Short mmCIF file of C-alpha atoms in Angstrom, two decimals:
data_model
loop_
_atom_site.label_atom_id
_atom_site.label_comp_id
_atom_site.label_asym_id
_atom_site.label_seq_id
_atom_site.Cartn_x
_atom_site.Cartn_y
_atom_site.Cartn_z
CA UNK A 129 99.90 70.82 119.42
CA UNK A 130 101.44 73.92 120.98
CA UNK A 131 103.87 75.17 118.68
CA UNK A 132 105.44 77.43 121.75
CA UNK A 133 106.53 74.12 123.67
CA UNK A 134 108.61 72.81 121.07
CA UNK A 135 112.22 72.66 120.73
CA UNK A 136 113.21 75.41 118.44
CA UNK A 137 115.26 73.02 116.69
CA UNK A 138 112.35 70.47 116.20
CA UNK A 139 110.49 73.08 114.46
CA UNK A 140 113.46 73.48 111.87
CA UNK A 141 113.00 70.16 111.17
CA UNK A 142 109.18 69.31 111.26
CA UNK A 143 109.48 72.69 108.53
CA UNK A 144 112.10 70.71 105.77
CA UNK A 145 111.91 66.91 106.30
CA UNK A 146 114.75 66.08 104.60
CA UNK A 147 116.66 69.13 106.10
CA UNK A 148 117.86 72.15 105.05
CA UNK A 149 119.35 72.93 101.41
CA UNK A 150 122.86 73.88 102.07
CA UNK A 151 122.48 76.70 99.56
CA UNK A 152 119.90 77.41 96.92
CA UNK A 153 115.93 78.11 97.52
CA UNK A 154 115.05 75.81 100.34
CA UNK A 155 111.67 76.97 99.28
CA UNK A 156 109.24 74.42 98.40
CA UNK A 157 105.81 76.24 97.91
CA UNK A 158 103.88 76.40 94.77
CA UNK A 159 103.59 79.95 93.33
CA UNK A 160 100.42 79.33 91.73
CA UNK A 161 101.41 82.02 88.97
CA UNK A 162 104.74 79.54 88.01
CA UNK A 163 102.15 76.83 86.86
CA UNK A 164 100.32 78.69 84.16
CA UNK A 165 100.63 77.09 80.63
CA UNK A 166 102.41 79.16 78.40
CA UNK A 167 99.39 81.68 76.72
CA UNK A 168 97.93 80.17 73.54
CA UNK A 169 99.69 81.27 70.35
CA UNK A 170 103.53 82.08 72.93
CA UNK A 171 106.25 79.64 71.68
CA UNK A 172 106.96 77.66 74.89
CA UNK A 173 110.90 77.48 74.43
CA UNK A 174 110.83 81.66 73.12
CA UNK A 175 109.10 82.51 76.53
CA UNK A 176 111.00 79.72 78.77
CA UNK A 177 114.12 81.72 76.89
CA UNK A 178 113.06 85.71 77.67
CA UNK A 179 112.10 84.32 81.28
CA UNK A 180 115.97 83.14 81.39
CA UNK A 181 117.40 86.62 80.03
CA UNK A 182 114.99 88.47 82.82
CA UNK A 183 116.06 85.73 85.36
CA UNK A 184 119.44 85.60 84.70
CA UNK A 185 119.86 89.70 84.58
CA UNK A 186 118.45 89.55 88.24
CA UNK A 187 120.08 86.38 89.14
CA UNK A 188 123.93 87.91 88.06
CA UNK A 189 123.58 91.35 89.09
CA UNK A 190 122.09 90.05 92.56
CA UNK A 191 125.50 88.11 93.32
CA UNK A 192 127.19 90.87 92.37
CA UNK A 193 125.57 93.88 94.55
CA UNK A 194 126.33 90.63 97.43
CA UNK A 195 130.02 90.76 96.92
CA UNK A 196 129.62 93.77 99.40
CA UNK A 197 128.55 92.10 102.38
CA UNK A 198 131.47 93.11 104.73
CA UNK A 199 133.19 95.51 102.60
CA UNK A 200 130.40 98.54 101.82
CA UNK A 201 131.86 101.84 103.62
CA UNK A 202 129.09 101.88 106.27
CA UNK A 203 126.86 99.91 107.93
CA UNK A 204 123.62 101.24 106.29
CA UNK A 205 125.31 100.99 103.05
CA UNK A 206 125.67 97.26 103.37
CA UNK A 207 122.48 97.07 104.24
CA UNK A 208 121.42 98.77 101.50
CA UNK A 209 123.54 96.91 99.28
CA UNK A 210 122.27 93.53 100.45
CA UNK A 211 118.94 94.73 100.20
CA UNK A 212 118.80 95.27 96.63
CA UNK A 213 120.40 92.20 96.02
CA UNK A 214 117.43 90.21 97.96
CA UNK A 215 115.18 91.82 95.87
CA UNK A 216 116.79 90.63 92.81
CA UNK A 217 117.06 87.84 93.86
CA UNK A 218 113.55 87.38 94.55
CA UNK A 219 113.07 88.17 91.29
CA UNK A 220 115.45 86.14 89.99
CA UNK A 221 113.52 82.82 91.69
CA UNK A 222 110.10 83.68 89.92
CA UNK A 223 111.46 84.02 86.66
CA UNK A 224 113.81 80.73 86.66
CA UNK A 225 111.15 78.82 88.10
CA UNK A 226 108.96 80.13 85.16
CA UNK A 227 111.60 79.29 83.18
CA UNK A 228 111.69 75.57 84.61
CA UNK A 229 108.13 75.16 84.50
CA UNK A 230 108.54 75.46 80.76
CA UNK A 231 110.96 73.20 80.64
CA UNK A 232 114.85 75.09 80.37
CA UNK A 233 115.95 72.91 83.48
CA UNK A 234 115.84 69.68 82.05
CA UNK A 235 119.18 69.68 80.01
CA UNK A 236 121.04 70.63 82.49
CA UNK A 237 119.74 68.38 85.25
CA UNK A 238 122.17 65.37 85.07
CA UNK A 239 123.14 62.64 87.06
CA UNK A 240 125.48 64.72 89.01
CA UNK A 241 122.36 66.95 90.34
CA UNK A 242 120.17 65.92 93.03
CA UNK A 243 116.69 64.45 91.41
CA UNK A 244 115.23 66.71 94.26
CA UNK A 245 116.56 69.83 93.34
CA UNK A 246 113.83 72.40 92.01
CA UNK A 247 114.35 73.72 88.68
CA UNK A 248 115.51 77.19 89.66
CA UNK A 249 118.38 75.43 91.87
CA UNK A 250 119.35 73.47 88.78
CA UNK A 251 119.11 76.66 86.48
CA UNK A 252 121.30 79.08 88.73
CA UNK A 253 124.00 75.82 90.20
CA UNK A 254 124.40 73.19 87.10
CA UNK A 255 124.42 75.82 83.63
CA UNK A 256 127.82 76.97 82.73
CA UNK A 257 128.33 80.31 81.53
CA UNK A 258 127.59 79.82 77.88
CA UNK A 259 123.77 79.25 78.94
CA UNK A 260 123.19 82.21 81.29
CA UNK A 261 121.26 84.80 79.34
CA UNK A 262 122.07 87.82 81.06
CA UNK A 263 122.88 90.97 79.55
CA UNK A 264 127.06 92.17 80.50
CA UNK A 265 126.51 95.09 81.88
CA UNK A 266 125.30 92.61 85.11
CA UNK A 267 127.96 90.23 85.74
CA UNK A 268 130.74 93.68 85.10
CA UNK A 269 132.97 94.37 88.04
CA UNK A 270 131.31 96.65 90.60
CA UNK A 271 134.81 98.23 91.28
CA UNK A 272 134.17 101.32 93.87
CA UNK A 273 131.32 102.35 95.52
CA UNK A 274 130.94 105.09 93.16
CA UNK A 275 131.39 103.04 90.33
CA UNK A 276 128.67 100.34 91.94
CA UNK A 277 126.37 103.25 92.70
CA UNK A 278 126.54 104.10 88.65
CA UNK A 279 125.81 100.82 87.59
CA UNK A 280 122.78 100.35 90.13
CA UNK A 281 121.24 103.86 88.91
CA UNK A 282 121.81 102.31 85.52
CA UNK A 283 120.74 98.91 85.69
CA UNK A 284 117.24 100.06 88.12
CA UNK A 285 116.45 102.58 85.61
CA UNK A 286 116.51 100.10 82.85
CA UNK A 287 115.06 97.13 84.22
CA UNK A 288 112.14 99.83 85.99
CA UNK A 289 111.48 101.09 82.32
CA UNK A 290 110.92 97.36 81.64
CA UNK A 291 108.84 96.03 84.49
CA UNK A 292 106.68 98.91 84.00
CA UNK A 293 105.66 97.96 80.54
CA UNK A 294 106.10 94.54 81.41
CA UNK A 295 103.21 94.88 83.91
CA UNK A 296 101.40 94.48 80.59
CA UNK A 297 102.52 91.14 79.39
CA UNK A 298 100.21 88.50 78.15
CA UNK A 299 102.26 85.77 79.90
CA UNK A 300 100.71 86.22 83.35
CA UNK A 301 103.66 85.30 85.47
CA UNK A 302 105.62 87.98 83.60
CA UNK A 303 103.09 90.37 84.35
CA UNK A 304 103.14 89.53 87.87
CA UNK A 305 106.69 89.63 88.22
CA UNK A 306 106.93 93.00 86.71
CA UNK A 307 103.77 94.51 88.94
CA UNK A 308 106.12 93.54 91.94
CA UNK A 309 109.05 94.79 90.37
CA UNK A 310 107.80 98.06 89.61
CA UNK A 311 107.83 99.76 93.28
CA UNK A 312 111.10 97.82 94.73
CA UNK A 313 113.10 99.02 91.77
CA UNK A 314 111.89 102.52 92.10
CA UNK A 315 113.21 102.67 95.14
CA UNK A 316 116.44 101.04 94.35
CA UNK A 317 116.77 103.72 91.45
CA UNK A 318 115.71 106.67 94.39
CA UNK A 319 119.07 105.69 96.32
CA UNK A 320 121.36 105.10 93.37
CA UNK A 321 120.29 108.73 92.04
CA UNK A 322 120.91 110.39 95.48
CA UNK A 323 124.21 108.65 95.76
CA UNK A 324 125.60 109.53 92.38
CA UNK A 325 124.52 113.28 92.85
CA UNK A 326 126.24 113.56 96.09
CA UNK A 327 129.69 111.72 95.30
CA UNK A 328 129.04 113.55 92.02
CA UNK A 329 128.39 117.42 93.53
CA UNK A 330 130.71 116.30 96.43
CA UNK A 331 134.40 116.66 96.49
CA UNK A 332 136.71 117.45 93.94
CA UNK A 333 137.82 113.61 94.57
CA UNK A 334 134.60 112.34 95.46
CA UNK A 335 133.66 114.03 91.65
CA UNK A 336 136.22 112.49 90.31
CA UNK A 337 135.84 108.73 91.78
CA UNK A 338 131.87 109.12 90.66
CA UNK A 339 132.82 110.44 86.80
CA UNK A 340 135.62 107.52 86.59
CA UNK A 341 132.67 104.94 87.57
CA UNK A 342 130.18 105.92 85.29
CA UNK A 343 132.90 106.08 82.84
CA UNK A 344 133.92 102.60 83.75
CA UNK A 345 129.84 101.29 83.47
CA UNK A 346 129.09 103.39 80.18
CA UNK A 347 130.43 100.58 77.62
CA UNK A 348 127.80 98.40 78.83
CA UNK A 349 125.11 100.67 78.40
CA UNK A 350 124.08 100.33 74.42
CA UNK A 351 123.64 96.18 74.98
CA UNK A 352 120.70 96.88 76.97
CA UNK A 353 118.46 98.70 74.24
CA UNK A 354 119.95 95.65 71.45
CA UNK A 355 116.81 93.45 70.54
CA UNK A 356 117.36 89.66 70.58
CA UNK A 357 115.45 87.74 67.96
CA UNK A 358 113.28 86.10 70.85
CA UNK A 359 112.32 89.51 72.20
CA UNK A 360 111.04 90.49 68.86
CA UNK A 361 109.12 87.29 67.99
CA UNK A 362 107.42 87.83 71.95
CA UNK A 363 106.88 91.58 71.64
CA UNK A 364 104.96 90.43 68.79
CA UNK A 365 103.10 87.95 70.52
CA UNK A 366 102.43 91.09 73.56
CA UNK A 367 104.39 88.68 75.54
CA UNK A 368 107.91 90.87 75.96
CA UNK A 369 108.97 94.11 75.73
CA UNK A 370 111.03 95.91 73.17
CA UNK A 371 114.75 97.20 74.73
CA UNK A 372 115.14 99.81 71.51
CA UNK A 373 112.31 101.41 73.54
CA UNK A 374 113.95 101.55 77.11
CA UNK A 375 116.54 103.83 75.39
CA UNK A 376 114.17 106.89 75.95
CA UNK A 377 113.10 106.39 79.71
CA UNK A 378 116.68 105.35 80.60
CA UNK A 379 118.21 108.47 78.81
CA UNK A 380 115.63 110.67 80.77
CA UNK A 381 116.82 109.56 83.94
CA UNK A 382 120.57 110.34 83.24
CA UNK A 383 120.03 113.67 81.57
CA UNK A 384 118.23 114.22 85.22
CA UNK A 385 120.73 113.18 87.84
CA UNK A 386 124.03 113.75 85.73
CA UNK A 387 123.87 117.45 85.09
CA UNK A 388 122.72 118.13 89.09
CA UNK A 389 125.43 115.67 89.61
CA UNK A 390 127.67 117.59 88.11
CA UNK A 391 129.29 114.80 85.61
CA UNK A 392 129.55 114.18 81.92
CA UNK A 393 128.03 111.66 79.53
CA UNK A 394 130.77 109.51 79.30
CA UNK A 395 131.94 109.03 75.51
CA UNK A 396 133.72 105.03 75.80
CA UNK A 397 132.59 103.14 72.87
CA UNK A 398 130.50 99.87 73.45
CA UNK A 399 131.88 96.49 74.40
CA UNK A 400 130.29 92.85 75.08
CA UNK A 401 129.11 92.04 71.26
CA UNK A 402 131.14 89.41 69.40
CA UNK A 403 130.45 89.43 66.09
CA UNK A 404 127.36 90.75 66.79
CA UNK A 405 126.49 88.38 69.76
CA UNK A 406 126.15 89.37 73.48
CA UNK A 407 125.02 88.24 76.53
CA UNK A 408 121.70 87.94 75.47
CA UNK A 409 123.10 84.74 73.08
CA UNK A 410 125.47 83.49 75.87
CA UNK A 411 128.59 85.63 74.77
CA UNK A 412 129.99 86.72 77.86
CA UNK A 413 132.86 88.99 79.37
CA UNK A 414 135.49 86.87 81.42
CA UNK A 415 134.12 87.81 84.31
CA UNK A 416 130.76 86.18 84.33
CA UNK A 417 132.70 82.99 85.22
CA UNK A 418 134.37 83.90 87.81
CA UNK A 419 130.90 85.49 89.60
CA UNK A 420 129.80 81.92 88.30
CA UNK A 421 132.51 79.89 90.15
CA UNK A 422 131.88 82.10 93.25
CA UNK A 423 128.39 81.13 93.19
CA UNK A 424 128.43 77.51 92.06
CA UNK A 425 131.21 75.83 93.46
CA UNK A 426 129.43 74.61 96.74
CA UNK A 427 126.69 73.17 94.95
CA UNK A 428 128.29 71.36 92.26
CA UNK A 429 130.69 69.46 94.70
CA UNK A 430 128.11 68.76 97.17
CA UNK A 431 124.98 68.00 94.90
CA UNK A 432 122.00 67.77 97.26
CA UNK A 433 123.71 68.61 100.43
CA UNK A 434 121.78 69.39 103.32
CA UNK A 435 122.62 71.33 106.83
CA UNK B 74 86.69 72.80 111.89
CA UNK B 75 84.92 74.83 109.35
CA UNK B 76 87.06 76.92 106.66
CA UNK B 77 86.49 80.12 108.53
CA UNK B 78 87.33 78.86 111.95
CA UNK B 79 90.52 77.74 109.89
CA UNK B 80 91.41 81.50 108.61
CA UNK B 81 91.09 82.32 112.32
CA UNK B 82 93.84 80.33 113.10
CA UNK B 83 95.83 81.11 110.54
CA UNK B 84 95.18 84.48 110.59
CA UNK B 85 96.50 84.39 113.96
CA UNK B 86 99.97 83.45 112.99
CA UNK B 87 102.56 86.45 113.25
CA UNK B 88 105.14 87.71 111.23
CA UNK B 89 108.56 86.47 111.88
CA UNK B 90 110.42 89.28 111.70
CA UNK B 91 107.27 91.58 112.63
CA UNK B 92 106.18 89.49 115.10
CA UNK B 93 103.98 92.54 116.74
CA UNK B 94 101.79 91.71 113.41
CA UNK B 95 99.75 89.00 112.63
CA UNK B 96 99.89 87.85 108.75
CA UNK B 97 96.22 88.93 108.91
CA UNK B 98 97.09 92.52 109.93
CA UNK B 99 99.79 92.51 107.63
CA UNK B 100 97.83 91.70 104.59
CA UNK B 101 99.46 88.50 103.24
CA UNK B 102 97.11 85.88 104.35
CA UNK B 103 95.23 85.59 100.72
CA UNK B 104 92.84 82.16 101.74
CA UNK B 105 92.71 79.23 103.90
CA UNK B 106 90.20 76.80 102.09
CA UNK B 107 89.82 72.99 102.43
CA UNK B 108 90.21 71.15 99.72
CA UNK B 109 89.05 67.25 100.36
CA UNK B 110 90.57 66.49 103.36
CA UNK B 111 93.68 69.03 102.65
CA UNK B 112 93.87 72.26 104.00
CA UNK B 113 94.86 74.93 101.45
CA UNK B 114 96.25 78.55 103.00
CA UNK B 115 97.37 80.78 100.30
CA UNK B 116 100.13 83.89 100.71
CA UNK B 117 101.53 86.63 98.81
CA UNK B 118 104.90 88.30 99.35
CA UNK B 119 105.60 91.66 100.55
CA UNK B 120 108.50 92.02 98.99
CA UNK B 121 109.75 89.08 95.74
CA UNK B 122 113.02 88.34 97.69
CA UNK B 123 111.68 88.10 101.30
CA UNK B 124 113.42 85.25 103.01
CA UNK B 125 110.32 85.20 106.04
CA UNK B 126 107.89 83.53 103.39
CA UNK B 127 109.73 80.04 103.73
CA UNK B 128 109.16 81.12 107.86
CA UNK B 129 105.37 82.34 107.28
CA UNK B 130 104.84 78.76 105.42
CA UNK B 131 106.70 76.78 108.25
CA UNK B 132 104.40 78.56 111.19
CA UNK B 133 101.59 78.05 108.57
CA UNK B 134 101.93 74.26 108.13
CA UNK B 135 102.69 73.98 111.95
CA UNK B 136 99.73 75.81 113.04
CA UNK B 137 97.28 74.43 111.10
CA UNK B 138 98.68 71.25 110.86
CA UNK B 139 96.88 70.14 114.42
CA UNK B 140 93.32 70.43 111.95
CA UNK B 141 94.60 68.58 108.88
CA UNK B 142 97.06 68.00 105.64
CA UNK B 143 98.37 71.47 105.23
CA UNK B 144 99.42 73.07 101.97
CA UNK B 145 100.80 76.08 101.58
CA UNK B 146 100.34 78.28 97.95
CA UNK B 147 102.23 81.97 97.14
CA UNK B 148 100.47 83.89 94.61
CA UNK B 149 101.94 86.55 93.18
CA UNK B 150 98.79 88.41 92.07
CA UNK B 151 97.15 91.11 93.08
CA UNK B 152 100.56 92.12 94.14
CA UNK B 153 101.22 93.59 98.42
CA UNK B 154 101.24 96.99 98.67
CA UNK B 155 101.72 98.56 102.25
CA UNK B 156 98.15 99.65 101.98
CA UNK B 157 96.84 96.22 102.77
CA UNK B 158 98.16 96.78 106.30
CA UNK B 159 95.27 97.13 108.61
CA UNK B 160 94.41 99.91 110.46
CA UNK B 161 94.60 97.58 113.92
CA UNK B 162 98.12 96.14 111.92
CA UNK B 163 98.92 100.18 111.85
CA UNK B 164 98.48 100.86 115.61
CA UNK B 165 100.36 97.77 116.62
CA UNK B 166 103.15 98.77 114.47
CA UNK B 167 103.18 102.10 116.28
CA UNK B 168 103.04 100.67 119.25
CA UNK B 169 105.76 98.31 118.84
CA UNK B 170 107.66 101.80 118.02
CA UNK B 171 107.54 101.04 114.15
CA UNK B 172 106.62 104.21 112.14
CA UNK B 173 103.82 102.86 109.74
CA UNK B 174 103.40 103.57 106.22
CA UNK B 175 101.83 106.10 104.74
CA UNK B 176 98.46 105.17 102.62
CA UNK B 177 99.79 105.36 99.06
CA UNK B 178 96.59 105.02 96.88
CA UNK B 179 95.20 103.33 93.85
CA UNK B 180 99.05 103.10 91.41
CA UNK B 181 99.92 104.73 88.38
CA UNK B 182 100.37 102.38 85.44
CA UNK B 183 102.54 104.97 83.86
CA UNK B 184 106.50 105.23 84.19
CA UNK B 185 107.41 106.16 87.71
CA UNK B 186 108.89 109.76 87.87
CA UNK B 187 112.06 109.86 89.24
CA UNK B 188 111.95 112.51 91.65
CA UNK B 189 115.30 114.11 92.64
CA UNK B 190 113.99 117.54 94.32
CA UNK B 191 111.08 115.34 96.32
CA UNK B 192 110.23 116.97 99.82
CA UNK B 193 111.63 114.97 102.27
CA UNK B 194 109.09 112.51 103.65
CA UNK B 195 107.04 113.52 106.45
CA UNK B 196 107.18 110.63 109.10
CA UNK B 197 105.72 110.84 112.98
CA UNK B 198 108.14 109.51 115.53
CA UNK B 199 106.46 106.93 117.35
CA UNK B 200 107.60 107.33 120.50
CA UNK B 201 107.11 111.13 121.06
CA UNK B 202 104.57 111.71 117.94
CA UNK B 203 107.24 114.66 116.74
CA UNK B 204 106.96 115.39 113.27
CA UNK B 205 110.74 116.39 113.12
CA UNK B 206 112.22 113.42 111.91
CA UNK B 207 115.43 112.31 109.68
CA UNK B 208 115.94 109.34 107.53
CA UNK B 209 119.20 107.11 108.53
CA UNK B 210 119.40 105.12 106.20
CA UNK B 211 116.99 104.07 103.68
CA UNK B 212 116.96 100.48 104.09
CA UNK B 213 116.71 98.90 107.43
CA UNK B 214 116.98 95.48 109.18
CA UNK B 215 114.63 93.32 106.95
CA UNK B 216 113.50 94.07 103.20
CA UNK B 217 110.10 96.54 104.41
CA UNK B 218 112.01 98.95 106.67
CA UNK B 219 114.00 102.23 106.81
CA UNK B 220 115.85 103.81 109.47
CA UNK B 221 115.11 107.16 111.20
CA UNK B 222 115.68 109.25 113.47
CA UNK B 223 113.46 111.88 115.23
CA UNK B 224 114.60 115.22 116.27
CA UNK B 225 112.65 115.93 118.87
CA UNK B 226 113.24 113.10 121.27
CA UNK B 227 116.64 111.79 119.66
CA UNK B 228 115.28 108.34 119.68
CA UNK B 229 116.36 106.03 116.80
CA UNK B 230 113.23 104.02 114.82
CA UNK B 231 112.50 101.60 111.81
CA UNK B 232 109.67 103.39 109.22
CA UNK B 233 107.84 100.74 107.22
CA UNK B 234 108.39 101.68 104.43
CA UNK B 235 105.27 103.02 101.42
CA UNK B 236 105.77 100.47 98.83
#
C-alpha cells in the first residue's frame, strides 16, 4: 500500500474508524506507564485522588492560559501563550488517565456519556465543579497580560518545585510525568521571569500594570504550600510530595525576579479556604464554573459526537 | 518480514510537522517488535502535550499496516531529551534551515536554577553559519521550536529548542 497515493481524506479516516472526537483526546494509544497497578502498600483511591489534584491543576490552568488565543498583544505572545497551555495540557492527559486507570472515571460516566469515551474525556467533560481538585490559584481570572505573566511565573515555579521532587515518586507514572515536566516548565518559568522583570523595570505604567497583577495573583499564593490529608498519607507512602516544602523554592524565585523587577511583595491576605477547605477538597471560587461551562458545554450536549 | 526489517520501515516514517526528520533521527521510535501475529511499535513524546503523536501513530499504523496487525504503545519513560536527535537528524535539520539543539548532557536531579542574568544563547544561523543571532520569540510554530533571527544575513529561522 502506498500511503502517498491516497486521498488525504481517506487517511483521516483509515487513522479513527469511527471518526474524529469532536473535542476531547482523540487519542487512543496505550501509554504503557497509565497501566501500572497502583505500587504495593499506595491506597488506590488516595493516589487515583493526588493524580486528580495534579491533573486537574494542569487541566484548569491550561484552559485558562487558552482564553488568549486571539487576544495576546502579539503574535509571538500567543504563541507563547498557547504553548504553555499544550504543555499542560499534555500533562493534564497523563495524569487523568492515571487517574481513570484507578478507577475516578467511573462515577461520573453515566448514561448521558458515550460508553466509548476514554476516562480522561469523561474526567475533564462529565465532573461538575465540586469534583475538580485543582488548587484556586488555577481556575483565577488571568486579567492583563501582566497580571497573566504573574500568575504563570507563579504557578511554573510551584508546580517546577514539585515535578522536580516528584521525579522521585514511587508511583511510576507520577515519576514519569514529573521527569517530563521538569524541563518544559523550566522554560515556561524562564519567559514568565523575563516578562515580569521587563513590564516590571519598564514604564512607570508598565510598573504599575505588573505590581497591580501580582497584587491581584498574591491571595492565591498560601493555598499552594496547604497540605491535603491525601498528600500527607502519600508523602508517607514516598508516593507525593509535601506543598509546606514548595514554600522555600517558590519564595527563592520571587525574592529573585521581584527586586530586579523592581516590585513589592504584595501584602493581600489569603482567599479560597472555606472553613478551612479549598480547592484541593472541591471548594472553589465562582469562577471555576464558568472556565468549566466554557470547556464542557460542547461535550455534554453532544455526548460522543464525531467530525 | 523479520522485526528488524520492520524498525526499518518504521523508522522511515517522518515527522509531521518535521517532516525533514525521520522518527528514527528524531529519537522517538522506542521499538517495533512482533508480538504473535501483531506488530507492536512503541513511541515516546517529545514534548507531554504534542498534538503530532496521534499523527506519528496514524503514519505508524498506516505504514506498517501493509506487514501486519499494527499497535501502537507511548511510553513515557526514559523521558526525550533533544539529545536523542541524531547527528544525521542534526544535519538534516540544518539543512532544512532549522537551527539544531545544542547537546545538553547527562540532567541534574537537583532544582533547576532559575537563571535571570544567563548569557544569551549562542545559536549558528543556518543559512549563513553567522554566530550573530537574536531570539524572536521564544516559542515558535509547534511545541520544540523558537524563533530567531540572525544578524548577519537578516534571515528569519526556527531553533529547536535544548530541552
Amino acid at each position: 500500500m502506498n500511503h502517498t497515493e491516497e486521498n488525504v481524506y481517506d487517511a483521516l479516516a483509515e487513522a479513527d474508524h469511527e471518526g474524529r472526537w469532536a473535542y476531547g483526546a482523540g487519542f487512543d494509544e496505550t501509554v504503557v506507564e497509565v497501566t501500572a497497578p497502583a505500587p504495593e502498600g499506595v491506597d488506590r483511591d488516595d493516589l487515583a485522588a493526588y493524580c486528580l489534584m495534579l491533573g486537574d491543576d494542569a487541566l484548569v490552568a491550561s484552559q485558562r492560559l487558552s482564553e488568549w488565543a486571539t487576544n495576546a498583544p502579539e503574535l509571538e505572545e500567543e504563541v507563547a501563550l498557547a504553548n504553555i497551555a499544550l504543555d499542560l495540557l499534555g500533562q493534564a492527559r497523563m495524569l487523568l488517565s492515571r487517574a481513570g486507570h484507578l478507577g475516578a472515571a467511573e462515577r461520573f460516566r453515566t448514561d448521558a456519556t458515550a460508553a466509548a469515551l476514554s476516562d480522561e474525556d469523561v474526567l475533564a467533560y462529565f465532573r461538575d465543579d465540586r469534583f475538580f481538585r485543582n488548587v484556586t490559584l488555577t481556575e483565577a481570572d488571568l486579567g492583563d497580560f501582566g497580571r497573566t505573566m504573574a500568575w504563570i511565573l507563579v504557578f511554573s515555579s510551584w508546580r517546577l518545585a514539585l515535578m522536580t521532587e516528584l521525579r522521585g515518586s514511587a508511583d511510576p507514572v507520577l515519576a514519569a510525568v514529573a521527569a517530563k515536566a521538569v524541563p518544559e516548565l523550566a522554560y515556561q518559568r524562564e519567559y514568565a521571569a523575563g516578562w515580569v522583570v521587563r513590564l516590571g523595570d519598564g514604564t512607570a505604567y508598565s510598573h504599575e500594570r505588573m505590581q497591580a497583577g501580582l497584587d491581584d495573583v498574591w491571595p492565591f499564593v498560601p493555598e499552594l504550600f496547604l497540605p491535603h490529608p491525601v498528600e500527607t498519607r502519600l508523602v508517607e507512602a514516598g508516593v507525593a510530595v509535601d506543598p509546606a516544602a514548595l514554600k522555600a523554592s517558590v519564595d527563592g524565585d520571587l525574592a529573585q525576579v521581584l527586586p530586579v523587577a523592581t516590585l513589592t511583595e504584595p501584602t493581600r491576605p489569603a482567599v479560597g479556604l472555606v472553613g478551612g477547605r479549598g480547592g484541593r477538597d472541591g471548594v472553589h471560587t465562582e469562577a471555576l464554573g464558568r472556565v468549566l461551562a466554557v470547556m464542557q458545554s460542547l461535550a455534554r450536549a453532544h455526548p460522543g459526537a464525531t467530525w | 518480514m523479520v522485526t528488524a526489517d520492520l524498525w526499518d520501515v518504521a523508522a522511515e516514517v517522518t515527522d509531521p510537522e518535521m517532516p525533514m526528520l525521520t522518527l528514527a533521527d528524531l529519537g522517538v521510535l522506542r521499538a517495533v517488535e512482533r508480538d504473535g501475529g501483531r506488530i507492536v511499535a512503541t513511541i515516546t513524546p517529545t514534548y507531554a502535550g504534542c498534538p503530532a503523536l496521534d499523527a506519528m501513530a496514524a503514519d505508524l499504523r498506516s505504514t506498517l499496516g501493509a506487514y501486519g496487525e499494527v499497535e501502537v504503545k507511548v511510553t513515557l519513560t526514559p523521558p526525550w531529551t533533544t539529545d536523542l536527535i541524531s547527528d544525521e537528524g542534526r544535519r538534516k535539520l540544518a539543512e532544512a534551515g532549522v537551527a539544531p539543539p545544542a547537546h545538553i548532557g547527562p540532567r541534574s536531579t537537583g532544582p533547576v536554577p532559575l537563571a535571570l542574568a544567563a548569557p544569551p544563547k549562542r545559536v549558528t544561523c543556518p543559512r549563513c553559519g553567522s554566530a550573530e543571532t537574536e531570539e524572536l520569540s521564544r516559542f515558535g510554530p509547534t511545541a520544540c521550536t523558537a524563533l530567531r533571527r540572525c544578524r548577519a544575513c537578516a534571515e528569519p529561522f526556527e531553533h529547536m529548542k535544548d530541552i
